[in-house]
């Protein structure tokens, strides 16, 4: 059975004190939670150690929003996968569309980062997704196929078993305009098929594929009810305890 996950990508929001407070209030609200959804809090780097220290809930993990593609060295301002692991992270987002768009990250760079993450026992959450223009031009599947092939499908099957995929249509991120459940399901099924073609049906069936892009308590139930949607990567709504917890509860 593949894992169900709801991950909160805080992006560049919440100062240290606010972040610790948010993590604590989420933990408290999940005190009696015994569902089967894993929760991943993904705050800015500087919050990770403290939040990790304060989390004692078996269902809550912590992750980083990015890591460097090299193990160490003269890369001022960067953070390595090993540093994240040693600070208490279990997960790391790779290839978020904001990193692709603002920092020029390519599929090839993502592949190098994913390898760093895996070498350092982090579970990469690899993000793929088309822009509005690409969707309008009917290029969605072509774009996703290439992001998958170049970014992650070069791994061997054993390594791929540790990958989580997030489908985040760029046009749905932060816009309030989520993909419909049909649109999400269609792309998730396509991604799962790519994985099956490259590896095996078993590996494809075991891969967790998250949806991200204006996911809220009001649309989470229907999105998560789709057979190939295994949870969500949540931006804005992960900054509010009630909204985030309600999204977690929607992932049955
Ligand atoms: P929103 O939920 O704010 O649309 O952001 C989604 C996202 O980018 C998560 O990584």
JSON list of C-alpha atoms in Angstrom, two decimals, residues 87-178:
[
{"chain": "A", "resi": 87, "resn": "UNK", "atom": "CA", "xyz": [19.38, 19.00, 11.06]},
{"chain": "A", "resi": 88, "resn": "UNK", "atom": "CA", "xyz": [16.52, 16.51, 11.30]},
{"chain": "A", "resi": 89, "resn": "UNK", "atom": "CA", "xyz": [14.81, 16.66, 7.91]},
{"chain": "A", "resi": 90, "resn": "UNK", "atom": "CA", "xyz": [13.38, 13.48, 6.38]},
{"chain": "A", "resi": 91, "resn": "UNK", "atom": "CA", "xyz": [12.05, 14.99, 3.16]},
{"chain": "A", "resi": 92, "resn": "UNK", "atom": "CA", "xyz": [13.16, 17.62, 0.65]},
{"chain": "A", "resi": 93, "resn": "UNK", "atom": "CA", "xyz": [11.25, 19.34, -2.13]},
{"chain": "A", "resi": 94, "resn": "UNK", "atom": "CA", "xyz": [13.12, 19.25, -5.43]},
{"chain": "A", "resi": 95, "resn": "UNK", "atom": "CA", "xyz": [12.23, 21.22, -8.56]},
{"chain": "A", "resi": 96, "resn": "UNK", "atom": "CA", "xyz": [9.38, 23.32, -7.23]},
{"chain": "A", "resi": 97, "resn": "UNK", "atom": "CA", "xyz": [8.07, 25.50, -10.06]},
{"chain": "A", "resi": 98, "resn": "UNK", "atom": "CA", "xyz": [9.11, 28.64, -8.20]},
{"chain": "A", "resi": 99, "resn": "UNK", "atom": "CA", "xyz": [12.69, 27.37, -8.21]},
{"chain": "A", "resi": 100, "resn": "UNK", "atom": "CA", "xyz": [12.45, 26.45, -11.87]},
{"chain": "A", "resi": 101, "resn": "UNK", "atom": "CA", "xyz": [10.97, 29.86, -12.71]},
{"chain": "A", "resi": 102, "resn": "UNK", "atom": "CA", "xyz": [13.00, 32.23, -10.49]},
{"chain": "A", "resi": 103, "resn": "UNK", "atom": "CA", "xyz": [16.27, 30.34, -10.12]},
{"chain": "A", "resi": 104, "resn": "UNK", "atom": "CA", "xyz": [16.50, 28.65, -13.49]},
{"chain": "A", "resi": 105, "resn": "UNK", "atom": "CA", "xyz": [16.43, 25.09, -12.20]},
{"chain": "A", "resi": 106, "resn": "UNK", "atom": "CA", "xyz": [16.42, 22.55, -15.00]},
{"chain": "A", "resi": 107, "resn": "UNK", "atom": "CA", "xyz": [15.36, 18.92, -15.03]},
{"chain": "A", "resi": 108, "resn": "UNK", "atom": "CA", "xyz": [19.04, 17.95, -15.15]},
{"chain": "A", "resi": 109, "resn": "UNK", "atom": "CA", "xyz": [19.84, 20.01, -12.07]},
{"chain": "A", "resi": 110, "resn": "UNK", "atom": "CA", "xyz": [16.86, 18.44, -10.31]},
{"chain": "A", "resi": 111, "resn": "UNK", "atom": "CA", "xyz": [18.23, 14.99, -11.14]},
{"chain": "A", "resi": 112, "resn": "UNK", "atom": "CA", "xyz": [21.57, 15.90, -9.51]},
{"chain": "A", "resi": 113, "resn": "UNK", "atom": "CA", "xyz": [19.76, 17.25, -6.44]},
{"chain": "A", "resi": 114, "resn": "UNK", "atom": "CA", "xyz": [17.62, 14.14, -6.18]},
{"chain": "A", "resi": 115, "resn": "UNK", "atom": "CA", "xyz": [20.77, 12.02, -6.16]},
{"chain": "A", "resi": 116, "resn": "UNK", "atom": "CA", "xyz": [22.25, 14.17, -3.40]},
{"chain": "A", "resi": 117, "resn": "UNK", "atom": "CA", "xyz": [19.04, 13.84, -1.42]},
{"chain": "A", "resi": 118, "resn": "UNK", "atom": "CA", "xyz": [18.97, 10.06, -1.78]},
{"chain": "A", "resi": 119, "resn": "UNK", "atom": "CA", "xyz": [22.68, 9.77, -0.90]},
{"chain": "A", "resi": 120, "resn": "UNK", "atom": "CA", "xyz": [21.82, 11.53, 2.33]},
{"chain": "A", "resi": 121, "resn": "UNK", "atom": "CA", "xyz": [18.74, 9.52, 3.27]},
{"chain": "A", "resi": 122, "resn": "UNK", "atom": "CA", "xyz": [16.25, 12.25, 2.40]},
{"chain": "A", "resi": 123, "resn": "UNK", "atom": "CA", "xyz": [13.03, 11.45, 0.56]},
{"chain": "A", "resi": 124, "resn": "UNK", "atom": "CA", "xyz": [12.79, 13.80, -2.43]},
{"chain": "A", "resi": 125, "resn": "UNK", "atom": "CA", "xyz": [9.40, 15.27, -3.29]},
{"chain": "A", "resi": 126, "resn": "UNK", "atom": "CA", "xyz": [9.96, 15.92, -6.97]},
{"chain": "A", "resi": 127, "resn": "UNK", "atom": "CA", "xyz": [7.63, 18.55, -8.47]},
{"chain": "A", "resi": 128, "resn": "UNK", "atom": "CA", "xyz": [6.38, 18.55, -12.03]},
{"chain": "A", "resi": 129, "resn": "UNK", "atom": "CA", "xyz": [3.70, 20.60, -13.75]},
{"chain": "A", "resi": 130, "resn": "UNK", "atom": "CA", "xyz": [2.83, 22.60, -16.81]},
{"chain": "A", "resi": 131, "resn": "UNK", "atom": "CA", "xyz": [2.29, 26.36, -17.22]},
{"chain": "A", "resi": 132, "resn": "UNK", "atom": "CA", "xyz": [-1.00, 27.79, -18.41]},
{"chain": "A", "resi": 133, "resn": "UNK", "atom": "CA", "xyz": [0.46, 28.41, -21.86]},
{"chain": "A", "resi": 134, "resn": "UNK", "atom": "CA", "xyz": [1.65, 24.84, -22.11]},
{"chain": "A", "resi": 135, "resn": "UNK", "atom": "CA", "xyz": [-1.79, 23.56, -21.10]},
{"chain": "A", "resi": 136, "resn": "UNK", "atom": "CA", "xyz": [-3.49, 25.80, -23.64]},
{"chain": "A", "resi": 137, "resn": "UNK", "atom": "CA", "xyz": [-1.16, 24.52, -26.32]},
{"chain": "A", "resi": 138, "resn": "UNK", "atom": "CA", "xyz": [-1.95, 20.91, -25.39]},
{"chain": "A", "resi": 139, "resn": "UNK", "atom": "CA", "xyz": [1.61, 20.36, -24.25]},
{"chain": "A", "resi": 140, "resn": "UNK", "atom": "CA", "xyz": [0.78, 19.18, -20.73]},
{"chain": "A", "resi": 141, "resn": "UNK", "atom": "CA", "xyz": [1.66, 15.53, -21.21]},
{"chain": "A", "resi": 142, "resn": "UNK", "atom": "CA", "xyz": [4.75, 16.32, -23.24]},
{"chain": "A", "resi": 143, "resn": "UNK", "atom": "CA", "xyz": [6.07, 18.67, -20.54]},
{"chain": "A", "resi": 144, "resn": "UNK", "atom": "CA", "xyz": [5.34, 16.21, -17.73]},
{"chain": "A", "resi": 145, "resn": "UNK", "atom": "CA", "xyz": [6.88, 13.33, -19.67]},
{"chain": "A", "resi": 146, "resn": "UNK", "atom": "CA", "xyz": [10.09, 15.31, -20.13]},
{"chain": "A", "resi": 147, "resn": "UNK", "atom": "CA", "xyz": [10.20, 16.52, -16.51]},
{"chain": "A", "resi": 148, "resn": "UNK", "atom": "CA", "xyz": [9.79, 12.92, -15.37]},
{"chain": "A", "resi": 149, "resn": "UNK", "atom": "CA", "xyz": [12.25, 11.40, -17.85]},
{"chain": "A", "resi": 150, "resn": "UNK", "atom": "CA", "xyz": [15.04, 13.93, -17.37]},
{"chain": "A", "resi": 151, "resn": "UNK", "atom": "CA", "xyz": [14.46, 14.69, -13.72]},
{"chain": "A", "resi": 152, "resn": "UNK", "atom": "CA", "xyz": [13.86, 11.35, -12.08]},
{"chain": "A", "resi": 153, "resn": "UNK", "atom": "CA", "xyz": [13.34, 8.31, -14.31]},
{"chain": "A", "resi": 154, "resn": "UNK", "atom": "CA", "xyz": [17.10, 7.89, -14.78]},
{"chain": "A", "resi": 155, "resn": "UNK", "atom": "CA", "xyz": [17.30, 6.49, -11.24]},
{"chain": "A", "resi": 156, "resn": "UNK", "atom": "CA", "xyz": [17.48, 2.76, -10.79]},
{"chain": "A", "resi": 157, "resn": "UNK", "atom": "CA", "xyz": [14.35, 1.06, -9.51]},
{"chain": "A", "resi": 158, "resn": "UNK", "atom": "CA", "xyz": [15.63, 0.60, -5.95]},
{"chain": "A", "resi": 159, "resn": "UNK", "atom": "CA", "xyz": [16.32, 4.33, -5.64]},
{"chain": "A", "resi": 160, "resn": "UNK", "atom": "CA", "xyz": [13.04, 5.27, -7.28]},
{"chain": "A", "resi": 161, "resn": "UNK", "atom": "CA", "xyz": [11.15, 3.46, -4.52]},
{"chain": "A", "resi": 162, "resn": "UNK", "atom": "CA", "xyz": [12.15, 6.37, -2.25]},
{"chain": "A", "resi": 163, "resn": "UNK", "atom": "CA", "xyz": [10.70, 9.09, -4.48]},
{"chain": "A", "resi": 164, "resn": "UNK", "atom": "CA", "xyz": [7.50, 11.06, -3.94]},
{"chain": "A", "resi": 165, "resn": "UNK", "atom": "CA", "xyz": [6.10, 12.92, -6.96]},
{"chain": "A", "resi": 166, "resn": "UNK", "atom": "CA", "xyz": [4.07, 16.13, -6.72]},
{"chain": "A", "resi": 167, "resn": "UNK", "atom": "CA", "xyz": [1.97, 17.26, -9.65]},
{"chain": "A", "resi": 168, "resn": "UNK", "atom": "CA", "xyz": [1.66, 21.02, -9.35]},
{"chain": "A", "resi": 169, "resn": "UNK", "atom": "CA", "xyz": [0.15, 22.74, -12.37]},
{"chain": "A", "resi": 170, "resn": "UNK", "atom": "CA", "xyz": [1.87, 26.13, -12.38]},
{"chain": "A", "resi": 171, "resn": "UNK", "atom": "CA", "xyz": [-1.39, 27.90, -13.24]},
{"chain": "A", "resi": 172, "resn": "UNK", "atom": "CA", "xyz": [-2.98, 26.55, -10.05]},
{"chain": "A", "resi": 173, "resn": "UNK", "atom": "CA", "xyz": [-0.25, 27.63, -7.63]},
{"chain": "A", "resi": 174, "resn": "UNK", "atom": "CA", "xyz": [-1.28, 30.54, -5.44]},
{"chain": "A", "resi": 175, "resn": "UNK", "atom": "CA", "xyz": [-4.02, 31.53, -7.87]},
{"chain": "A", "resi": 176, "resn": "UNK", "atom": "CA", "xyz": [-7.06, 30.13, -6.10]},
{"chain": "A", "resi": 177, "resn": "UNK", "atom": "CA", "xyz": [-7.74, 28.19, -9.28]},
{"chain": "A", "resi": 178, "resn": "UNK", "atom": "CA", "xyz": [-7.23, 24.50, -8.53]}
]
